Amino acid sequence: MSFQKRYRSVIQSFFLGVSLFLLALLYFDVIKVVHQYCPYSVICFGTLSIKQGLIYYPISFIIFGLITLSALFIGRWFCGYICFIGTIQEWLYRKLHPKCHQIVKLNYSEERNIGFFKYIVLAITIILGFFGLSRIYMGYCPVMSLGWLKTITLSGVIILGVILIGGVFIERFWCRFICPYAALLNIFCIIGKKLKLPQYKINRNLETCIDCYICCKVCPMNINLLENELIDHENCIKCMRCLDRCPKKGTLTNRW
């Protein structure tokens, strides 16, 4: 295991443990609300967040600000290192498919078209929040469903089932096609590129690259890594699996 892979695995394990600990505290009524630690609660709670968040849930505002603004420079690192739902999906898929090659392989046009759905979900949650109807989305939110297992709704069971079953056949199914926070981070990443801010990217050495396509096969986000010399796709979660699996060491490098 490379240093980068081991380093990322340690970070994922740590935040998965923290997330499960918080969910356990919620389950045993030690804490009352799980969304005070969820960055997306600032969006999905909408007007409720504006009215109560600054007083009752300041932690979510701080976490939201740090993660979302950092996407201007680092992209969707949150998805690849901290989000426990992403980690669970990734580990489940890796255990079932050790070589981590996509079982259901979408072409890049299909990936783009289906991936647009998460922007629709983002728009819906913003609209619901604006009109104070956030509880409609909360019934489908996987974080809320896991946090309230004792009183989980049918819609919560359905969305957890969709994430689990979809994730068995398509790696990071939730992250790629449904998650509204992923869509929001993508937007900030694109804004960072438009503003020409310094960003953390992957560089492909065209002189040493042998176009073996291995990096594309192992990419959990199904990104065409051979399209450009500089890989700055907004869906990149900075997992560095492409660097780890590239047979020509030094061909792919990460840099600002």
mmCIF file of C-alpha atoms in Angstrom:
data_model
loop_
_atom_site.group_PDB
_atom_site.id
_atom_site.type_symbol
_atom_site.label_atom_id
_atom_site.label_comp_id
_atom_site.label_asym_id
_atom_site.label_seq_id
_atom_site.Cartn_x
_atom_site.Cartn_y
_atom_site.Cartn_z
ATOM 1 C CA MET A 1 0.000 0.000 0.000
ATOM 2 C CA SER A 2 1.415 3.373 -1.024
ATOM 3 C CA PHE A 3 1.853 6.204 1.475
ATOM 4 C CA GLN A 4 -0.907 8.254 -0.181
ATOM 5 C CA LYS A 5 -3.327 5.345 -0.062
ATOM 6 C CA ARG A 6 -2.494 4.559 3.575
ATOM 7 C CA TYR A 7 -2.731 8.248 4.525
ATOM 8 C CA ARG A 8 -6.171 8.568 2.949
ATOM 9 C CA SER A 9 -7.392 5.325 4.515
ATOM 10 C CA VAL A 10 -6.418 6.584 7.983
ATOM 11 C CA ILE A 11 -8.312 9.851 7.455
ATOM 12 C CA GLN A 12 -11.386 8.017 6.142
ATOM 13 C CA SER A 13 -11.331 5.597 9.077
ATOM 14 C CA PHE A 14 -11.044 8.439 11.569
ATOM 15 C CA PHE A 15 -14.001 10.417 10.216
ATOM 16 C CA LEU A 16 -16.076 7.270 9.748
ATOM 17 C CA GLY A 17 -15.479 6.510 13.429
ATOM 18 C CA VAL A 18 -16.414 10.073 14.417
ATOM 19 C CA SER A 19 -19.607 9.906 12.337
ATOM 20 C CA LEU A 20 -20.679 6.548 13.756
ATOM 21 C CA PHE A 21 -19.925 7.802 17.278
ATOM 22 C CA LEU A 22 -22.176 10.834 16.740
ATOM 23 C CA LEU A 23 -24.938 8.634 15.325
ATOM 24 C CA ALA A 24 -24.636 6.358 18.381
ATOM 25 C CA LEU A 25 -24.910 9.371 20.696
ATOM 26 C CA LEU A 26 -28.032 10.422 18.835
ATOM 27 C CA TYR A 27 -29.504 6.924 18.967
ATOM 28 C CA PHE A 28 -29.107 6.808 22.761
ATOM 29 C CA ASP A 29 -30.447 10.379 23.146
ATOM 30 C CA VAL A 30 -27.137 11.812 24.358
ATOM 31 C CA ILE A 31 -27.414 14.447 21.632
ATOM 32 C CA LYS A 32 -30.726 15.584 20.176
ATOM 33 C CA VAL A 33 -29.948 16.610 16.596
ATOM 34 C CA VAL A 34 -27.521 15.072 14.117
ATOM 35 C CA HIS A 35 -27.816 17.893 11.587
ATOM 36 C CA GLN A 36 -25.892 20.300 13.803
ATOM 37 C CA TYR A 37 -22.766 18.510 12.498
ATOM 38 C CA CYS A 38 -23.903 18.117 8.877
ATOM 39 C CA PRO A 39 -22.587 20.804 6.513
ATOM 40 C CA TYR A 40 -25.521 20.473 4.116
ATOM 41 C CA SER A 41 -28.062 21.207 6.848
ATOM 42 C CA VAL A 42 -27.368 24.903 6.183
ATOM 43 C CA ILE A 43 -28.989 24.400 2.764
ATOM 44 C CA CYS A 44 -31.654 21.777 3.384
ATOM 45 C CA PHE A 45 -32.976 23.553 6.472
ATOM 46 C CA GLY A 46 -33.335 26.744 4.473
ATOM 47 C CA THR A 47 -35.325 29.386 6.309
ATOM 48 C CA LEU A 48 -35.194 27.281 9.477
ATOM 49 C CA SER A 49 -31.391 27.466 9.361
ATOM 50 C CA ILE A 50 -31.531 31.222 8.880
ATOM 51 C CA LYS A 51 -33.902 31.658 11.804
ATOM 52 C CA GLN A 52 -32.357 29.162 14.217
ATOM 53 C CA GLY A 53 -28.992 28.046 12.856
ATOM 54 C CA LEU A 54 -26.948 31.018 14.006
ATOM 55 C CA ILE A 55 -28.185 30.409 17.546
ATOM 56 C CA TYR A 56 -28.632 26.659 17.828
ATOM 57 C CA TYR A 57 -26.429 25.119 15.118
ATOM 58 C CA PRO A 58 -23.342 27.320 14.655
ATOM 59 C CA ILE A 59 -21.131 24.254 14.161
ATOM 60 C CA SER A 60 -22.910 23.357 10.919
ATOM 61 C CA PHE A 61 -22.335 26.891 9.582
ATOM 62 C CA ILE A 62 -18.627 26.710 10.386
ATOM 63 C CA ILE A 63 -18.226 23.251 8.842
ATOM 64 C CA PHE A 64 -20.244 24.300 5.788
ATOM 65 C CA GLY A 65 -18.135 27.423 5.287
ATOM 66 C CA LEU A 66 -14.779 25.665 5.620
ATOM 67 C CA ILE A 67 -15.638 22.754 3.335
ATOM 68 C CA THR A 68 -17.584 24.670 0.700
ATOM 69 C CA LEU A 69 -15.119 27.533 0.344
ATOM 70 C CA SER A 70 -12.167 25.120 0.264
ATOM 71 C CA ALA A 71 -13.760 23.547 -2.835
ATOM 72 C CA LEU A 72 -12.701 26.718 -4.685
ATOM 73 C CA PHE A 73 -9.096 25.527 -4.297
ATOM 74 C CA ILE A 74 -9.131 21.784 -3.573
ATOM 75 C CA GLY A 75 -12.366 20.617 -5.168
ATOM 76 C CA ARG A 76 -14.400 17.752 -3.728
ATOM 77 C CA TRP A 77 -11.831 16.512 -1.210
ATOM 78 C CA PHE A 78 -14.637 16.263 1.381
ATOM 79 C CA CYS A 79 -16.247 13.433 -0.622
ATOM 80 C CA GLY A 80 -13.011 11.470 -0.877
ATOM 81 C CA TYR A 81 -11.787 11.822 2.696
ATOM 82 C CA ILE A 82 -14.470 12.873 5.201
ATOM 83 C CA CYS A 83 -18.011 11.991 4.076
ATOM 84 C CA PHE A 84 -18.890 8.747 5.862
ATOM 85 C CA ILE A 85 -21.547 7.820 3.307
ATOM 86 C CA GLY A 86 -18.942 8.041 0.547
ATOM 87 C CA THR A 87 -16.494 5.975 2.621
ATOM 88 C CA ILE A 88 -19.073 3.249 3.311
ATOM 89 C CA GLN A 89 -19.977 3.079 -0.376
ATOM 90 C CA GLU A 90 -16.340 2.883 -1.406
ATOM 91 C CA TRP A 91 -15.384 0.189 1.100
ATOM 92 C CA LEU A 92 -18.463 -1.895 0.298
ATOM 93 C CA TYR A 93 -17.700 -1.767 -3.406
ATOM 94 C CA ARG A 94 -14.009 -2.514 -2.822
ATOM 95 C CA LYS A 95 -14.833 -5.593 -0.735
ATOM 96 C CA LEU A 96 -17.201 -6.909 -3.396
ATOM 97 C CA HIS A 97 -14.990 -5.950 -6.334
ATOM 98 C CA PRO A 98 -11.351 -6.015 -5.112
ATOM 99 C CA LYS A 99 -9.859 -4.807 -8.410
ATOM 100 C CA CYS A 100 -12.115 -1.728 -8.227
ATOM 101 C CA HIS A 101 -12.981 -1.812 -11.925
ATOM 102 C CA GLN A 102 -16.457 -0.466 -12.648
ATOM 103 C CA ILE A 103 -18.993 -3.312 -12.895
ATOM 104 C CA VAL A 104 -21.571 -1.099 -14.620
ATOM 105 C CA LYS A 105 -19.439 1.030 -16.928
ATOM 106 C CA LEU A 106 -21.128 4.137 -18.256
ATOM 107 C CA ASN A 107 -19.664 6.043 -21.151
ATOM 108 C CA TYR A 108 -18.689 9.631 -20.430
ATOM 109 C CA SER A 109 -21.754 11.071 -22.141
ATOM 110 C CA GLU A 110 -24.066 8.888 -20.020
ATOM 111 C CA GLU A 111 -22.095 9.814 -16.906
ATOM 112 C CA ARG A 112 -22.556 13.512 -17.620
ATOM 113 C CA ASN A 113 -26.258 13.214 -18.438
ATOM 114 C CA ILE A 114 -27.201 11.067 -15.441
ATOM 115 C CA GLY A 115 -24.882 13.071 -13.176
ATOM 116 C CA PHE A 116 -26.910 16.183 -13.929
ATOM 117 C CA PHE A 117 -29.668 14.738 -11.720
ATOM 118 C CA LYS A 118 -27.805 15.752 -8.554
ATOM 119 C CA TYR A 119 -28.056 19.401 -9.642
ATOM 120 C CA ILE A 120 -31.826 18.949 -9.879
ATOM 121 C CA VAL A 121 -31.850 17.541 -6.345
ATOM 122 C CA LEU A 122 -29.773 20.540 -5.222
ATOM 123 C CA ALA A 123 -32.251 22.955 -6.809
ATOM 124 C CA ILE A 124 -35.188 21.142 -5.219
ATOM 125 C CA THR A 125 -33.646 21.286 -1.730
ATOM 126 C CA ILE A 126 -32.898 25.004 -2.115
ATOM 127 C CA ILE A 127 -36.460 25.721 -3.260
ATOM 128 C CA LEU A 128 -37.954 23.634 -0.439
ATOM 129 C CA GLY A 129 -35.709 25.382 2.063
ATOM 130 C CA PHE A 130 -36.667 28.817 0.744
ATOM 131 C CA PHE A 131 -40.348 28.087 1.284
ATOM 132 C CA GLY A 132 -39.798 26.419 4.665
ATOM 133 C CA LEU A 133 -40.661 22.940 3.361
ATOM 134 C CA SER A 134 -37.334 21.283 4.165
ATOM 135 C CA ARG A 135 -38.991 18.397 6.001
ATOM 136 C CA ILE A 136 -40.035 16.982 2.627
ATOM 137 C CA TYR A 137 -36.372 16.473 1.710
ATOM 138 C CA MET A 138 -35.451 15.413 5.243
ATOM 139 C CA GLY A 139 -37.659 12.358 4.813
ATOM 140 C CA TYR A 140 -35.289 11.194 2.059
ATOM 141 C CA CYS A 141 -31.977 12.424 3.503
ATOM 142 C CA PRO A 142 -29.723 9.405 4.257
ATOM 143 C CA VAL A 143 -28.032 11.212 7.163
ATOM 144 C CA MET A 144 -31.386 11.909 8.798
ATOM 145 C CA SER A 145 -32.526 8.339 8.115
ATOM 146 C CA LEU A 146 -29.444 6.865 9.769
ATOM 147 C CA GLY A 147 -29.750 9.320 12.634
ATOM 148 C CA TRP A 148 -33.341 8.334 13.359
ATOM 149 C CA LEU A 149 -33.268 4.575 12.852
ATOM 150 C CA LYS A 150 -35.750 4.140 15.710
ATOM 151 C CA THR A 151 -38.374 6.100 13.805
ATOM 152 C CA ILE A 152 -37.146 5.738 10.219
ATOM 153 C CA THR A 153 -39.783 6.450 7.559
ATOM 154 C CA LEU A 154 -40.550 4.378 4.474
ATOM 155 C CA SER A 155 -38.941 7.050 2.292
ATOM 156 C CA GLY A 156 -35.803 6.803 4.430
ATOM 157 C CA VAL A 157 -35.691 3.034 3.980
ATOM 158 C CA ILE A 158 -36.137 3.453 0.227
ATOM 159 C CA ILE A 159 -33.304 5.977 -0.188
ATOM 160 C CA LEU A 160 -30.927 3.897 1.951
ATOM 161 C CA GLY A 161 -31.839 0.870 -0.150
ATOM 162 C CA VAL A 162 -31.220 2.772 -3.368
ATOM 163 C CA ILE A 163 -27.808 3.955 -2.126
ATOM 164 C CA LEU A 164 -26.832 0.473 -0.957
ATOM 165 C CA ILE A 165 -28.034 -1.468 -3.992
ATOM 166 C CA GLY A 166 -26.870 1.169 -6.461
ATOM 167 C CA GLY A 167 -23.472 1.283 -4.752
ATOM 168 C CA VAL A 168 -23.018 -2.470 -5.191
ATOM 169 C CA PHE A 169 -23.075 -2.148 -8.985
ATOM 170 C CA ILE A 170 -21.838 1.422 -9.503
ATOM 171 C CA GLU A 171 -19.038 2.704 -7.300
ATOM 172 C CA ARG A 172 -20.041 5.820 -5.319
ATOM 173 C CA PHE A 173 -23.507 5.771 -6.858
ATOM 174 C CA TRP A 174 -24.825 8.387 -4.385
ATOM 175 C CA CYS A 175 -21.837 10.697 -4.852
ATOM 176 C CA ARG A 176 -21.981 10.658 -8.634
ATOM 177 C CA PHE A 177 -25.690 10.920 -9.342
ATOM 178 C CA ILE A 178 -27.815 12.008 -6.362
ATOM 179 C CA CYS A 179 -25.968 13.879 -3.602
ATOM 180 C CA PRO A 180 -26.972 17.585 -3.633
ATOM 181 C CA TYR A 181 -23.933 18.614 -1.600
ATOM 182 C CA ALA A 182 -21.694 17.045 -4.249
ATOM 183 C CA ALA A 183 -23.463 19.234 -6.821
ATOM 184 C CA LEU A 184 -22.880 22.333 -4.691
ATOM 185 C CA LEU A 185 -19.180 21.517 -4.250
ATOM 186 C CA ASN A 186 -18.927 21.002 -8.016
ATOM 187 C CA ILE A 187 -20.349 24.475 -8.580
ATOM 188 C CA PHE A 188 -17.790 26.034 -6.241
ATOM 189 C CA CYS A 189 -15.011 24.087 -7.929
ATOM 190 C CA ILE A 190 -16.128 25.428 -11.320
ATOM 191 C CA ILE A 191 -16.279 28.955 -9.883
ATOM 192 C CA GLY A 192 -12.698 28.519 -8.659
ATOM 193 C CA LYS A 193 -11.613 27.567 -12.173
ATOM 194 C CA LYS A 194 -13.467 30.487 -13.730
ATOM 195 C CA LEU A 195 -11.795 32.872 -11.284
ATOM 196 C CA LYS A 196 -8.427 31.255 -12.124
ATOM 197 C CA LEU A 197 -7.712 30.562 -8.461
ATOM 198 C CA PRO A 198 -4.786 28.232 -7.640
ATOM 199 C CA GLN A 199 -6.246 24.717 -7.517
ATOM 200 C CA TYR A 200 -5.029 21.278 -6.512
ATOM 201 C CA LYS A 201 -4.890 19.247 -9.720
ATOM 202 C CA ILE A 202 -3.404 16.134 -11.276
ATOM 203 C CA ASN A 203 -0.930 16.524 -14.117
ATOM 204 C CA ARG A 204 -0.406 13.864 -16.809
ATOM 205 C CA ASN A 205 3.001 13.669 -18.458
ATOM 206 C CA LEU A 206 2.217 13.192 -22.142
ATOM 207 C CA GLU A 207 5.763 12.010 -22.892
ATOM 208 C CA THR A 208 5.681 9.044 -20.499
ATOM 209 C CA CYS A 209 1.949 8.205 -20.656
ATOM 210 C CA ILE A 210 1.355 4.992 -22.630
ATOM 211 C CA ASP A 211 -2.438 5.453 -22.888
ATOM 212 C CA CYS A 212 -3.065 2.119 -21.155
ATOM 213 C CA TYR A 213 -6.395 3.395 -19.818
ATOM 214 C CA ILE A 214 -5.820 1.821 -16.371
ATOM 215 C CA CYS A 215 -6.255 5.160 -14.605
ATOM 216 C CA CYS A 216 -9.670 5.612 -16.225
ATOM 217 C CA LYS A 217 -10.754 2.083 -15.321
ATOM 218 C CA VAL A 218 -9.956 2.485 -11.626
ATOM 219 C CA CYS A 219 -11.314 6.033 -11.250
ATOM 220 C CA PRO A 220 -14.285 5.790 -8.841
ATOM 221 C CA MET A 221 -15.886 8.874 -10.417
ATOM 222 C CA ASN A 222 -15.584 7.599 -14.022
ATOM 223 C CA ILE A 223 -13.569 10.597 -15.221
ATOM 224 C CA ASN A 224 -11.837 10.538 -18.601
ATOM 225 C CA LEU A 225 -8.293 11.112 -17.369
ATOM 226 C CA LEU A 226 -6.822 10.850 -20.853
ATOM 227 C CA GLU A 227 -8.815 13.767 -22.201
ATOM 228 C CA ASN A 228 -6.412 16.512 -21.119
ATOM 229 C CA GLU A 229 -2.894 16.936 -19.831
ATOM 230 C CA LEU A 230 -4.151 18.760 -16.740
ATOM 231 C CA ILE A 231 -6.866 16.856 -14.894
ATOM 232 C CA ASP A 232 -9.071 19.378 -13.125
ATOM 233 C CA HIS A 233 -12.515 17.804 -13.476
ATOM 234 C CA GLU A 234 -14.982 19.052 -10.863
ATOM 235 C CA ASN A 235 -16.060 15.474 -10.020
ATOM 236 C CA CYS A 236 -12.543 14.486 -8.926
ATOM 237 C CA ILE A 237 -12.555 13.554 -5.213
ATOM 238 C CA LYS A 238 -8.735 13.588 -4.917
ATOM 239 C CA CYS A 239 -8.549 9.901 -3.992
ATOM 240 C CA MET A 240 -5.301 9.560 -5.988
ATOM 241 C CA ARG A 241 -6.165 6.008 -6.996
ATOM 242 C CA CYS A 242 -5.056 6.857 -10.532
ATOM 243 C CA LEU A 243 -1.592 7.808 -9.266
ATOM 244 C CA ASP A 244 -1.367 4.632 -7.213
ATOM 245 C CA ARG A 245 -2.390 2.292 -10.054
ATOM 246 C CA CYS A 246 -0.518 3.949 -12.933
ATOM 247 C CA PRO A 247 2.109 1.465 -14.262
ATOM 248 C CA LYS A 248 4.415 4.301 -15.372
ATOM 249 C CA LYS A 249 5.403 5.884 -12.089
ATOM 250 C CA GLY A 250 5.776 9.634 -12.263
ATOM 251 C CA THR A 251 3.410 9.985 -15.221
ATOM 252 C CA LEU A 252 0.608 11.249 -13.010
ATOM 253 C CA THR A 253 1.540 13.814 -10.365
ATOM 254 C CA ASN A 254 -0.531 16.002 -8.060
ATOM 255 C CA ARG A 255 0.310 19.674 -7.724
ATOM 256 C CA TRP A 256 -1.069 23.190 -7.280
#
